[in-house]
mmCIF file of C-alpha atoms in Angstrom:
data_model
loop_
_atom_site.group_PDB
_atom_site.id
_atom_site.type_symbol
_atom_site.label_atom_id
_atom_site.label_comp_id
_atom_site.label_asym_id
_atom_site.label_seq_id
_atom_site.Cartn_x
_atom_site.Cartn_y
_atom_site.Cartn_z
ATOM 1 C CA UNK L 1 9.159 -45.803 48.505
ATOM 2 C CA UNK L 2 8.124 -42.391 48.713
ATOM 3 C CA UNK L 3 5.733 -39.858 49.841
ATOM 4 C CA UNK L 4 1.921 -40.679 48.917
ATOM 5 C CA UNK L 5 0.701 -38.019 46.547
ATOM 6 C CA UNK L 6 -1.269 -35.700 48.617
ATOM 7 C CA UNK L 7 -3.924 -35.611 46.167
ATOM 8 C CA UNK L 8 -4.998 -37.041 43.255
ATOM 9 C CA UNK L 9 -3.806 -34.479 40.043
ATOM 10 C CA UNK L 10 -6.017 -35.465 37.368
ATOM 11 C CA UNK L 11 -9.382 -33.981 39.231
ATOM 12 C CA UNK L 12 -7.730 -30.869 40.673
ATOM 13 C CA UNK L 13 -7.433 -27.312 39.083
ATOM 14 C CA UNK L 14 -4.263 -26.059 37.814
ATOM 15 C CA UNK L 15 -3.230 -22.004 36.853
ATOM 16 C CA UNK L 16 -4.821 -19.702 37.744
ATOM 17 C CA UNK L 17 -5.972 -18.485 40.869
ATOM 18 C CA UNK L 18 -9.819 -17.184 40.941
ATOM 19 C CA UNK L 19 -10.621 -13.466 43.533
ATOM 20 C CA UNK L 20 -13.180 -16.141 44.564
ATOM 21 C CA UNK L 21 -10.887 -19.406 45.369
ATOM 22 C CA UNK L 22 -8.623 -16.513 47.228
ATOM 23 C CA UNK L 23 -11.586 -15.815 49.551
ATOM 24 C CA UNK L 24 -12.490 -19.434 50.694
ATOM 25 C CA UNK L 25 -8.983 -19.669 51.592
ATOM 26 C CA UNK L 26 -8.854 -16.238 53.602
ATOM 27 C CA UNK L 27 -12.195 -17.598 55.133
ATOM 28 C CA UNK L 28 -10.989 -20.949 55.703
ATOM 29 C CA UNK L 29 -7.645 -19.544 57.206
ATOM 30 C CA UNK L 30 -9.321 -16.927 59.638
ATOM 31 C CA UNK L 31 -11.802 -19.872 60.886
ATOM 32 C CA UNK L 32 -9.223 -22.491 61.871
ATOM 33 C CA UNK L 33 -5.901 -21.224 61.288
ATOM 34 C CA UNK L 34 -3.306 -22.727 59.105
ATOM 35 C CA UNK L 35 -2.611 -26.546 59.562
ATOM 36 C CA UNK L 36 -3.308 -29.986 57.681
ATOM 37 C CA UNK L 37 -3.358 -28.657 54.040
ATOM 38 C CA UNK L 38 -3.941 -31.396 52.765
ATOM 39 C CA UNK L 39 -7.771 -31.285 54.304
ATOM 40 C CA UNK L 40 -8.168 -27.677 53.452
ATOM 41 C CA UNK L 41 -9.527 -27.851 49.718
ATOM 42 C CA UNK L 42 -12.289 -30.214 50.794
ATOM 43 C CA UNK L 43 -13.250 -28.321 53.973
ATOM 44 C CA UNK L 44 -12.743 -25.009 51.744
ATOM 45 C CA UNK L 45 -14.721 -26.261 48.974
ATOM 46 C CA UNK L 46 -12.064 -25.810 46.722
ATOM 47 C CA UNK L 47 -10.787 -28.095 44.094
ATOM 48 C CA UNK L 48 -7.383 -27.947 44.511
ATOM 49 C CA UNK L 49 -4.651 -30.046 45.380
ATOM 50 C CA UNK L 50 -3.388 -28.808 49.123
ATOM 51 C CA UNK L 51 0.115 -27.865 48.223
ATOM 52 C CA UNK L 52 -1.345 -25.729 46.223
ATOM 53 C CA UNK L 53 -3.222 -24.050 48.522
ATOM 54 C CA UNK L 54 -0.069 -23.652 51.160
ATOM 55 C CA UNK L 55 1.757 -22.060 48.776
ATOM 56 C CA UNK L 56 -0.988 -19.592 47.605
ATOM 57 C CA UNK L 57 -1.439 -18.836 51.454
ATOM 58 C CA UNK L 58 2.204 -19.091 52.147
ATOM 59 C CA UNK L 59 3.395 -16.587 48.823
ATOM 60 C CA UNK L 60 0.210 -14.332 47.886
ATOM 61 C CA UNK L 61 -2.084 -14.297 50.360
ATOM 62 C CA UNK L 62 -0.653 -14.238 54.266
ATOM 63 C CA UNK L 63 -1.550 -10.712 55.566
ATOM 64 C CA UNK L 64 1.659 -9.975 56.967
ATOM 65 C CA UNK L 65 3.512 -10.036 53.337
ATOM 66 C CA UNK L 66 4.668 -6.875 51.298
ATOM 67 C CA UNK L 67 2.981 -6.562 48.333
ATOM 68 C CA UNK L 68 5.311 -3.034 47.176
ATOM 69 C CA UNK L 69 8.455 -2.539 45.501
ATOM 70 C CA UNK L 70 11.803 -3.350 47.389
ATOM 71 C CA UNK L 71 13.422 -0.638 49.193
ATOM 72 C CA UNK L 72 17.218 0.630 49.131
ATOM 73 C CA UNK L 73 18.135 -0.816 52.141
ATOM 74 C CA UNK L 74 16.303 -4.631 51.324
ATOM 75 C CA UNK L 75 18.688 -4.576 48.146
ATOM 76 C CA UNK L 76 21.483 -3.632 49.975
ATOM 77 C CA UNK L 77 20.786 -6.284 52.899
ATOM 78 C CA UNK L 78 20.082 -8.691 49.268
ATOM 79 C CA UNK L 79 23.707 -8.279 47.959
ATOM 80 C CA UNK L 80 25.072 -8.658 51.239
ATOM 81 C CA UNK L 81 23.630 -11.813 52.504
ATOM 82 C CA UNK L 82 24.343 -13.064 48.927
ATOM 83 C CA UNK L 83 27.786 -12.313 48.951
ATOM 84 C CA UNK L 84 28.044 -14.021 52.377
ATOM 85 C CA UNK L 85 25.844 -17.019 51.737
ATOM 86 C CA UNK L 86 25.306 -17.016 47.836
ATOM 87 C CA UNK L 87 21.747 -18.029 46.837
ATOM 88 C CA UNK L 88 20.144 -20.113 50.422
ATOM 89 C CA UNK L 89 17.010 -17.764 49.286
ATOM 90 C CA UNK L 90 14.962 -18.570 52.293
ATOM 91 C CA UNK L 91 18.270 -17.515 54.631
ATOM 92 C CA UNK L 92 17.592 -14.187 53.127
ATOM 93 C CA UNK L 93 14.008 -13.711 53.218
ATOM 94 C CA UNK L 94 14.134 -14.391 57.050
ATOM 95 C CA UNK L 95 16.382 -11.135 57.587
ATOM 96 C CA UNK L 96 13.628 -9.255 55.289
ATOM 97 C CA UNK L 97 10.204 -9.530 57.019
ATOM 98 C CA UNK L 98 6.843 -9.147 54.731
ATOM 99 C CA UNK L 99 9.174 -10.821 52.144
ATOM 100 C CA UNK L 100 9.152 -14.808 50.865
ATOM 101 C CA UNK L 101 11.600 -16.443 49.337
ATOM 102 C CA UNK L 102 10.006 -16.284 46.001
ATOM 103 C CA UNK L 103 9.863 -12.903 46.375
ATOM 104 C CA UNK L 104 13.710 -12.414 47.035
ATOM 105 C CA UNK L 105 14.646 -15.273 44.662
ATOM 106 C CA UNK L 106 12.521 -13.456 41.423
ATOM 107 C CA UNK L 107 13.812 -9.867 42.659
ATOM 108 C CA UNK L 108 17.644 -10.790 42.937
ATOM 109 C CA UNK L 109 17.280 -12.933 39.162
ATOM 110 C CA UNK L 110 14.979 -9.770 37.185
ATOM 111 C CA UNK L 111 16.544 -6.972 38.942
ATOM 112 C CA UNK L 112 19.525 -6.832 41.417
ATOM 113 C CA UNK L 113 21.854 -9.359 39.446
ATOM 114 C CA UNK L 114 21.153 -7.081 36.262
ATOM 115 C CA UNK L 115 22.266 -4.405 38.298
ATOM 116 C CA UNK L 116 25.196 -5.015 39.849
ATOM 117 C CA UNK L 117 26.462 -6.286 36.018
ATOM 118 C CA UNK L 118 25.366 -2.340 34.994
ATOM 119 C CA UNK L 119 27.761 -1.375 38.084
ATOM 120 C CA UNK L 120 30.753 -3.889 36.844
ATOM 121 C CA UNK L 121 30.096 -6.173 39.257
ATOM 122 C CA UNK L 122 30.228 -9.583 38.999
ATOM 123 C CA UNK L 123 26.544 -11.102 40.715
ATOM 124 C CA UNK L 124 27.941 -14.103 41.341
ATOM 125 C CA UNK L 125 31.821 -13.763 43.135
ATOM 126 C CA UNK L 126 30.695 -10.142 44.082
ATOM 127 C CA UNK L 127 34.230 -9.230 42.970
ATOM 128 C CA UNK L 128 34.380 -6.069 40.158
ATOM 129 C CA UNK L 129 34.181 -7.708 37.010
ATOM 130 C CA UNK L 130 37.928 -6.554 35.540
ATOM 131 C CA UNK L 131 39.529 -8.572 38.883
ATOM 132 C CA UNK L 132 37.420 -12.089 37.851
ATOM 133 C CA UNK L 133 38.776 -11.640 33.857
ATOM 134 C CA UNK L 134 42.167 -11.059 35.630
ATOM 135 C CA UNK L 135 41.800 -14.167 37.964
ATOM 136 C CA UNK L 136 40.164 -15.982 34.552
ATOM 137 C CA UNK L 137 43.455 -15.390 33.038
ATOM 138 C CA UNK L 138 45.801 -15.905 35.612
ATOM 139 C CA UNK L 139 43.888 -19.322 35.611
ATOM 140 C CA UNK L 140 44.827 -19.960 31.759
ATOM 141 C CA UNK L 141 48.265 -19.497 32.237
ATOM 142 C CA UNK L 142 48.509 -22.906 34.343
ATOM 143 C CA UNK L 143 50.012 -26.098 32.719
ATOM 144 C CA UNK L 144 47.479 -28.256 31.539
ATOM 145 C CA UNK L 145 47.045 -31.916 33.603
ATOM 146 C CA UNK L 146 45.138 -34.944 33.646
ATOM 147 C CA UNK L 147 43.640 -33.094 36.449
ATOM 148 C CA UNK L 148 43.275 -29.329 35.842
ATOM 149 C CA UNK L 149 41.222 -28.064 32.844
ATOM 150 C CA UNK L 150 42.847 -25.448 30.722
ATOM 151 C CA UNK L 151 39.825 -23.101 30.836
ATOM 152 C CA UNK L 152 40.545 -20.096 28.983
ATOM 153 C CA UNK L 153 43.277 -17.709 27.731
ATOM 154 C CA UNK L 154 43.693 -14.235 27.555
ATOM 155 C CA UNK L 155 43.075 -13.436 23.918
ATOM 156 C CA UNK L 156 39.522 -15.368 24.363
ATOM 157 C CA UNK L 157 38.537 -13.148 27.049
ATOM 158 C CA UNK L 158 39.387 -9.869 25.746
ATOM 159 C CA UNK L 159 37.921 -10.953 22.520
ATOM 160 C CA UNK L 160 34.668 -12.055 23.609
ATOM 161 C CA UNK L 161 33.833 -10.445 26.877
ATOM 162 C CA UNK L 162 33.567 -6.464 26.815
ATOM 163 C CA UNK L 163 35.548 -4.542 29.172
ATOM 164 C CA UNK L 164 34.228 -3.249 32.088
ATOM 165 C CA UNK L 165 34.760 -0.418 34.916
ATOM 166 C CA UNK L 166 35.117 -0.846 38.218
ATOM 167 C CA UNK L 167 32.390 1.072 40.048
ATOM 168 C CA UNK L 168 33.228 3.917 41.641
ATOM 169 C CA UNK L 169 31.931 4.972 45.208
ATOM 170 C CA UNK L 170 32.108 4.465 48.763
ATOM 171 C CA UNK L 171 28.808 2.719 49.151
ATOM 172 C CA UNK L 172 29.812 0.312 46.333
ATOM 173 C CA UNK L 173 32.906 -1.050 48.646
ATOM 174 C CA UNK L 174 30.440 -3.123 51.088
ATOM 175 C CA UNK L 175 28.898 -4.720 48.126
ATOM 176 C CA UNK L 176 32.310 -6.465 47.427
ATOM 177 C CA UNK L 177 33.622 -9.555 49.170
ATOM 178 C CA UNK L 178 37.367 -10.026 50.085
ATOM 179 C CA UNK L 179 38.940 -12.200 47.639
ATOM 180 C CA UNK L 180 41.052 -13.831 49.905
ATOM 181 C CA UNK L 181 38.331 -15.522 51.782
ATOM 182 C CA UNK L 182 39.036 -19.184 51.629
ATOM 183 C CA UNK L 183 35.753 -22.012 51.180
ATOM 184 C CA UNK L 184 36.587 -22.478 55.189
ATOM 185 C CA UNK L 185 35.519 -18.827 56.538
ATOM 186 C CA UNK L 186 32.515 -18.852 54.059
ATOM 187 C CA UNK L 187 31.188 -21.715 55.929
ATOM 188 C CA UNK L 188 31.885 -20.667 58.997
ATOM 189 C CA UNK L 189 30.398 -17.123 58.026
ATOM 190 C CA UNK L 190 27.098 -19.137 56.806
ATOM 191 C CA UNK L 191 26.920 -21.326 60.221
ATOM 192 C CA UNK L 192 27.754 -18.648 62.077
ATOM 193 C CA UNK L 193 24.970 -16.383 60.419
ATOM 194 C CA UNK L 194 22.196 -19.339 60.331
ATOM 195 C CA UNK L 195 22.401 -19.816 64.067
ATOM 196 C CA UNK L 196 22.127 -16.227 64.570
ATOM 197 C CA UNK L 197 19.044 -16.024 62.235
ATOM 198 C CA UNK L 198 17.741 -18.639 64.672
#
């Protein structure tokens, strides 16, 4: 059995958020603080269901959140974490105060991932984009068992993906991860860096 809906969905409000609905919650939030959600769009007057209302508070409307664009050094500290700890978006937005992780998840996918493909940069190894099409091939070229799949070969790649430069730059070099770093000091890097967030 699970979770009893916390409210019933076919008489609550969907979409949209009203300046006005944004104000009873501001109100409701500055009279008694954030708590029991579930009892805060009938003591707020608001029909709406109360998840939705903790995540309006919790995404849009909490003072302490950045509403401006992303700076430099948040990207930077972005493609970092990522390349440590891949996508654990809420990881990331701890390291980032002012910032949810909405906010990092919807910056890295419209922006930062389109980015680092403009620098030759793969967004999801971190690795220069010529070294994964190398590794891709090097991959191809191993005998085909019950238990390997023979992904690609060489005159697929070159044929379909274009070639790309490796960026150029000092301050590209931290953006890249070592390639030799095994599954085992990943984890470690990600338990090490979670307790430290702590």
């Amino acid at each position: 059995m699970g979770r009893p809906p916390c409210c019933d969905k076919s008489n609550v409000k969907r979409g949209l958020w009203t300046p006005e609905e944004d104000a009873k919650i501001l109100a409701y939030v500055s009279n008694h603080g954030t708590g029991n959600w579930t009892l805060v769009p009938k003591k707020a007057g608001l029909n709406r269901c109360g998840k939705s209302c903790r995540l309006r508070w919790t995404n849009y409307l909490r003072p302490d959140l950045k509403h401006d664009g992303f700076t430099p050094q948040e990207e930077m500290l972005i493609i970092n974490l990522h390349a440590a700890i891949g996508s654990r978006w809420s990881l990331i937005a701890r390291r980032l105060p002012g910032r949810t992780d909405n906010d990092v998840k919807n910056y890295w996918n419209t922006k930062l991932r389109k980015k680092l493909m403009k620098m030759g940069i793969d967004p999801v190894t971190h690795k220069p984009v010529s070294q994964v099409l190398s590794d891709l091939g090097s991959i191809s070229t191993l005998p085909n068992t019950n238990n390997q799949m023979n992904f690609v070969n060489n005159d697929s790649i070159n044929n379909t993906v274009p070639a790309a430069t490796e960026p150029s730059g000092s301050h590209y070099s931290s953006i890249t991860v070592n390639a030799s770093a095994n599954k085992n000091t990943r984890e470690d890097q990600v338990h090490s860096w979670e307790h430290q967030v702590r």
